[in-house]
């Protein structure tokens, strides 16, 4: 089966999750967010969750061997496409993903990485204002606020600040991103599969830019 693969790439807080969600709503492709999967494991206090918690709290990457297994287990075989948010983040994960695809996906399948380009300064501003719901819905106090303060529009749950949205942890996450991420970006760029999008625009405009690019490339 021909499956489309879209990989959202960018620094923490660049809007990968927000844009992956919007794209998933327009397609029938499965969205896989390694951050969300790990947070579910932490909430469920599984063995992986207990281990991952320490990494998430400090902004370090969870060891690759746990990630590859978690991603592999979460792929729905029948989905006509996959949208990855926050994976792969380093060369080892990229290698693992390519191996996973080799087993399941035709060589000719369309595969693109979308880089959402945002400055470190913007990242720090955004993450300071982010609020989350346990159902996974993400808000921003200024740009994407809930109808009722502190309450999720979708499920009525109480909104909270993510543990890793503290200034010190944000700085570390950015450091990890710049250190490990460049080689992954270079891989997609050299392959001619990188779509760079200006992430410092309104959410709806970024979504439109992405849709336009995917239409141009005849992916949708
Ligand atoms: P993860 O959850 O993936 O975090 P991240 O990559 O740091 O990215 P974020 O979720 O913080 O941001 P985002 O880019 O999705 O932005 P969002 O749409 O929320 O990972 C967390 C941790 O899990 C990692 O540190 C690591 O420990 C572990 N982990 C995860 N994946 C891993 C992997 N593959 N390997 C190993 N470890 C892994 O938007 C941010 C805010 O801005 C929101 O408030 C949003 O409403 C707002 N916003 C979005 N777009 C805009 C816009 N255009 N203008 C204004 N505001 C906007």
Tab-separated table of C-alpha atoms and ligand atoms in Angstrom:
chain	number	residue	atom	x	y	z
A	1	UNK	CA	0.000	0.000	0.000
A	2	UNK	CA	1.186	3.524	-0.836
A	3	UNK	CA	1.492	5.444	2.433
A	4	UNK	CA	2.306	9.121	2.872
A	5	UNK	CA	4.789	10.092	5.551
A	6	UNK	CA	5.051	13.600	6.941
A	7	UNK	CA	7.559	14.413	9.656
A	8	UNK	CA	7.230	17.622	11.664
A	9	UNK	CA	10.557	18.968	12.763
A	10	UNK	CA	11.506	22.068	14.719
A	11	UNK	CA	12.576	23.334	18.120
A	12	UNK	CA	10.467	22.800	21.234
A	13	UNK	CA	7.463	25.084	21.092
A	14	UNK	CA	7.749	25.742	17.368
A	15	UNK	CA	4.198	24.479	16.854
A	16	UNK	CA	4.868	20.928	15.623
A	17	UNK	CA	2.068	19.463	17.719
A	18	UNK	CA	-0.370	22.231	16.764
A	19	UNK	CA	0.319	21.834	13.040
A	20	UNK	CA	0.415	18.017	13.149
A	21	UNK	CA	-3.048	18.058	14.738
A	22	UNK	CA	-4.433	20.427	12.057
A	23	UNK	CA	-3.014	18.259	9.272
A	24	UNK	CA	-4.373	15.080	10.861
A	25	UNK	CA	-7.860	16.640	10.925
A	26	UNK	CA	-7.671	17.299	7.153
A	27	UNK	CA	-6.423	13.813	6.260
A	28	UNK	CA	-7.048	10.297	7.496
A	29	UNK	CA	-3.366	9.873	8.388
A	30	UNK	CA	-2.369	8.652	11.822
A	31	UNK	CA	-0.597	11.239	13.994
A	32	UNK	CA	2.211	9.906	16.152
A	33	UNK	CA	3.637	12.265	18.768
A	34	UNK	CA	6.441	10.673	20.778
A	35	UNK	CA	6.064	13.399	23.428
A	36	UNK	CA	2.335	12.592	23.859
A	37	UNK	CA	3.013	8.851	23.901
A	38	UNK	CA	5.661	9.301	26.592
A	39	UNK	CA	3.431	11.575	28.691
A	40	UNK	CA	0.662	8.911	28.519
A	41	UNK	CA	3.146	6.330	29.772
A	42	UNK	CA	4.161	8.657	32.612
A	43	UNK	CA	0.503	9.289	33.546
A	44	UNK	CA	-0.240	5.544	33.501
A	45	UNK	CA	2.862	4.920	35.686
A	46	UNK	CA	4.054	2.107	33.404
A	47	UNK	CA	7.633	0.824	33.563
A	48	UNK	CA	8.534	2.977	30.551
A	49	UNK	CA	6.649	5.920	32.068
A	50	UNK	CA	8.615	5.749	35.314
A	51	UNK	CA	11.877	5.681	33.373
A	52	UNK	CA	10.829	8.416	30.898
A	53	UNK	CA	9.670	10.778	33.626
A	54	UNK	CA	13.248	11.523	34.687
A	55	UNK	CA	14.211	12.466	31.130
A	56	UNK	CA	11.131	14.571	30.434
A	57	UNK	CA	11.570	16.560	33.646
A	58	UNK	CA	15.106	17.564	32.705
A	59	UNK	CA	14.571	18.001	28.959
A	60	UNK	CA	16.893	15.147	27.980
A	61	UNK	CA	16.016	12.675	25.235
A	62	UNK	CA	14.640	9.309	26.353
A	63	UNK	CA	17.097	6.578	25.179
A	64	UNK	CA	16.557	5.628	21.536
A	65	UNK	CA	15.927	1.916	22.163
A	66	UNK	CA	12.743	2.680	24.133
A	67	UNK	CA	11.528	5.146	21.514
A	68	UNK	CA	11.857	2.828	18.524
A	69	UNK	CA	9.837	0.112	20.248
A	70	UNK	CA	7.156	2.561	21.363
A	71	UNK	CA	6.794	4.016	17.852
A	72	UNK	CA	6.769	0.615	16.174
A	73	UNK	CA	4.015	-0.577	18.522
A	74	UNK	CA	1.897	2.500	17.901
A	75	UNK	CA	1.800	2.358	14.076
A	76	UNK	CA	-1.633	1.392	12.767
A	77	UNK	CA	-0.951	-0.972	9.883
A	78	UNK	CA	-4.029	0.064	7.894
A	79	UNK	CA	-3.490	3.820	8.040
A	80	UNK	CA	-2.953	5.422	4.620
A	81	UNK	CA	-0.350	7.783	6.030
A	82	UNK	CA	1.612	8.811	9.099
A	83	UNK	CA	2.295	12.219	10.596
A	84	UNK	CA	5.236	12.210	12.997
A	85	UNK	CA	5.556	14.934	15.606
A	86	UNK	CA	8.866	15.018	17.470
A	87	UNK	CA	10.366	11.915	15.862
A	88	UNK	CA	13.035	11.213	14.640
A	89	UNK	CA	15.187	13.651	16.645
A	90	UNK	CA	18.687	12.309	16.054
A	91	UNK	CA	20.544	10.193	13.512
A	92	UNK	CA	19.990	6.924	15.395
A	93	UNK	CA	16.220	7.494	15.474
A	94	UNK	CA	16.277	8.435	11.805
A	95	UNK	CA	18.047	5.163	10.986
A	96	UNK	CA	15.520	3.223	13.083
A	97	UNK	CA	12.602	4.904	11.327
A	98	UNK	CA	13.972	4.212	7.867
A	99	UNK	CA	14.346	0.538	8.836
A	100	UNK	CA	10.748	0.457	10.117
A	101	UNK	CA	9.531	1.911	6.816
A	102	UNK	CA	11.578	-0.541	4.793
A	103	UNK	CA	9.545	-3.365	6.306
A	104	UNK	CA	6.121	-1.792	5.753
A	105	UNK	CA	6.169	0.915	3.115
A	106	UNK	CA	6.782	1.045	-0.632
A	107	UNK	CA	10.026	2.704	-1.736
A	108	UNK	CA	8.059	5.194	-3.831
A	109	UNK	CA	5.902	6.385	-0.903
A	110	UNK	CA	5.855	10.182	-0.579
A	111	UNK	CA	7.925	11.230	2.406
A	112	UNK	CA	8.583	14.827	3.483
A	113	UNK	CA	9.973	16.562	6.540
A	114	UNK	CA	8.401	19.897	7.437
A	115	UNK	CA	10.711	22.206	9.366
A	116	UNK	CA	8.857	24.833	11.356
A	117	UNK	CA	11.468	27.543	11.726
A	118	UNK	CA	11.200	29.587	14.911
A	119	UNK	CA	13.843	31.557	16.868
A	120	UNK	CA	14.916	30.569	20.392
A	121	UNK	CA	13.509	33.865	21.663
A	122	UNK	CA	10.044	33.042	20.277
A	123	UNK	CA	10.255	29.496	21.717
A	124	UNK	CA	10.843	30.847	25.238
A	125	UNK	CA	7.944	33.280	24.929
A	126	UNK	CA	5.556	30.607	23.614
A	127	UNK	CA	6.339	27.887	26.107
A	128	UNK	CA	5.951	30.265	29.022
A	129	UNK	CA	2.358	30.837	27.893
A	130	UNK	CA	1.450	27.268	26.943
A	131	UNK	CA	-1.292	25.433	28.783
A	132	UNK	CA	-2.260	21.790	28.303
A	133	UNK	CA	-5.177	19.514	29.034
A	134	UNK	CA	-4.818	15.863	30.030
A	135	UNK	CA	-6.815	15.011	26.857
A	136	UNK	CA	-3.836	16.309	24.819
A	137	UNK	CA	-5.337	19.611	23.621
A	138	UNK	CA	-2.770	22.428	23.632
A	139	UNK	CA	-3.496	26.129	24.253
A	140	UNK	CA	-1.579	29.396	24.331
A	141	UNK	CA	-2.786	32.113	26.685
A	142	UNK	CA	-2.597	34.795	23.973
A	143	UNK	CA	-2.684	33.155	20.542
A	144	UNK	CA	-4.794	30.060	21.081
A	145	UNK	CA	-6.712	30.591	24.286
A	146	UNK	CA	-9.573	28.465	25.655
A	147	UNK	CA	-13.101	29.915	25.654
A	148	UNK	CA	-13.277	29.678	29.459
A	149	UNK	CA	-10.084	30.529	31.348
A	150	UNK	CA	-8.287	27.455	32.672
A	151	UNK	CA	-10.815	24.995	31.199
A	152	UNK	CA	-10.417	22.768	28.133
A	153	UNK	CA	-12.871	23.536	25.283
A	154	UNK	CA	-12.956	19.875	24.263
A	155	UNK	CA	-13.408	17.912	27.493
A	156	UNK	CA	-13.887	20.490	30.265
A	157	UNK	CA	-10.674	19.337	31.979
A	158	UNK	CA	-8.547	21.677	34.079
A	159	UNK	CA	-5.592	23.150	32.164
A	160	UNK	CA	-2.056	22.885	33.520
A	161	UNK	CA	1.512	23.943	32.702
A	162	UNK	CA	3.798	21.185	31.446
A	163	UNK	CA	6.559	20.141	33.840
A	164	UNK	CA	9.203	20.798	31.194
A	165	UNK	CA	7.998	24.322	30.374
A	166	UNK	CA	10.238	25.844	33.050
A	167	UNK	CA	12.928	28.296	31.807
A	168	UNK	CA	15.885	26.089	32.800
A	169	UNK	CA	14.397	22.976	31.191
A	170	UNK	CA	13.403	24.923	28.046
A	171	UNK	CA	17.033	26.079	27.673
A	172	UNK	CA	18.224	22.494	27.932
A	173	UNK	CA	15.640	21.243	25.403
A	174	UNK	CA	16.810	23.921	22.961
A	175	UNK	CA	20.416	22.878	23.477
A	176	UNK	CA	19.539	19.236	22.745
A	177	UNK	CA	17.559	20.274	19.655
A	178	UNK	CA	20.413	22.327	18.181
A	179	UNK	CA	22.990	19.649	19.006
A	180	UNK	CA	21.149	16.534	17.733
A	181	UNK	CA	18.683	17.973	15.251
A	182	UNK	CA	20.976	19.591	12.707
A	183	UNK	CA	22.176	16.288	11.243
A	184	UNK	CA	18.564	15.123	10.796
A	185	UNK	CA	17.633	18.364	9.045
A	186	UNK	CA	20.682	18.061	6.790
A	187	UNK	CA	19.637	14.520	5.829
A	188	UNK	CA	16.215	15.656	4.580
A	189	UNK	CA	17.680	18.755	2.917
A	190	UNK	CA	20.277	16.793	0.920
A	191	UNK	CA	17.567	14.343	-0.136
A	192	UNK	CA	15.423	17.244	-1.407
A	193	UNK	CA	12.655	16.276	1.021
A	194	UNK	CA	12.744	19.248	3.358
A	195	UNK	CA	9.925	21.799	3.366
A	196	UNK	CA	10.891	24.872	5.367
A	197	UNK	CA	8.037	26.936	6.769
A	198	UNK	CA	8.211	30.252	8.596
A	199	UNK	CA	6.851	29.327	12.034
A	200	UNK	CA	6.623	32.919	13.255
A	201	UNK	CA	3.255	33.600	11.672
A	202	UNK	CA	-0.293	33.023	12.900
A	203	UNK	CA	-1.250	29.362	13.355
A	204	UNK	CA	-3.821	29.405	10.511
A	205	UNK	CA	-1.350	31.001	8.070
A	206	UNK	CA	1.281	28.342	8.840
A	207	UNK	CA	-1.316	25.637	8.266
A	208	UNK	CA	-2.256	27.198	4.915
A	209	UNK	CA	1.408	27.395	3.877
A	210	UNK	CA	1.830	23.703	4.713
A	211	UNK	CA	-1.303	22.676	2.809
A	212	UNK	CA	-0.205	24.734	-0.200
A	213	UNK	CA	3.218	23.067	-0.265
A	214	UNK	CA	1.715	19.590	0.067
A	215	UNK	CA	-0.711	20.350	-2.782
A	216	UNK	CA	2.153	21.651	-4.956
A	217	UNK	CA	4.014	18.390	-4.302
A	218	UNK	CA	0.803	16.421	-5.059
A	219	UNK	CA	0.912	14.809	-1.613
A	220	UNK	CA	-2.703	15.790	-0.944
B	1	LIG	P1	7.665	16.891	23.013
B	1	LIG	O1	6.375	16.836	23.668
B	1	LIG	O2	7.799	16.357	21.641
B	1	LIG	O3	8.215	18.370	23.125
B	1	LIG	P2	9.010	19.311	22.118
B	1	LIG	O4	9.603	18.704	20.922
B	1	LIG	O5	9.961	20.004	23.013
B	1	LIG	O6	7.924	20.170	21.512
B	1	LIG	P3	6.695	20.796	22.245
B	1	LIG	O7	5.627	19.777	22.433
B	1	LIG	O8	7.171	21.534	23.470
B	1	LIG	O9	6.287	21.928	21.231
B	1	LIG	P4	5.611	21.869	19.796
B	1	LIG	O10	6.630	22.182	18.764
B	1	LIG	O11	4.791	20.639	19.613
B	1	LIG	O12	4.705	23.143	19.933
B	1	LIG	P5	3.147	23.295	20.297
B	1	LIG	O13	2.326	22.970	19.102
B	1	LIG	O14	2.822	22.620	21.586
B	1	LIG	O15	8.779	16.131	23.894
B	1	LIG	C1	8.865	16.355	25.282
B	1	LIG	C2	9.986	15.503	25.867
B	1	LIG	O16	9.707	14.105	25.617
B	1	LIG	C3	11.388	15.722	25.262
B	1	LIG	O17	12.066	16.792	25.884
B	1	LIG	C4	12.047	14.356	25.566
B	1	LIG	O18	12.403	14.259	26.919
B	1	LIG	C5	10.897	13.390	25.308
B	1	LIG	N1	10.815	12.965	23.903
B	1	LIG	C6	9.830	13.268	23.009
B	1	LIG	N2	10.086	12.719	21.812
B	1	LIG	C7	11.263	12.051	21.958
B	1	LIG	C8	12.062	11.297	21.066
B	1	LIG	N3	11.720	11.133	19.783
B	1	LIG	N4	13.202	10.764	21.549
B	1	LIG	C9	13.573	10.912	22.833
B	1	LIG	N5	12.872	11.621	23.731
B	1	LIG	C10	11.723	12.192	23.295
B	1	LIG	O19	3.112	24.887	20.508
B	1	LIG	C11	3.769	25.498	21.607
B	1	LIG	C12	2.907	26.638	22.164
B	1	LIG	O20	2.852	27.690	21.197
B	1	LIG	C13	1.438	26.260	22.413
B	1	LIG	O21	1.001	27.014	23.497
B	1	LIG	C14	0.710	26.677	21.124
B	1	LIG	O22	-0.663	26.966	21.352
B	1	LIG	C15	1.505	27.904	20.726
B	1	LIG	N6	1.641	28.091	19.284
B	1	LIG	C16	1.750	27.153	18.323
B	1	LIG	N7	1.898	27.719	17.115
B	1	LIG	C17	1.908	29.073	17.334
B	1	LIG	C18	2.024	30.214	16.475
B	1	LIG	N8	2.190	30.088	15.165
B	1	LIG	N9	1.969	31.443	17.042
B	1	LIG	C19	1.801	31.593	18.399
B	1	LIG	N10	1.673	30.549	19.252
B	1	LIG	C20	1.728	29.304	18.724
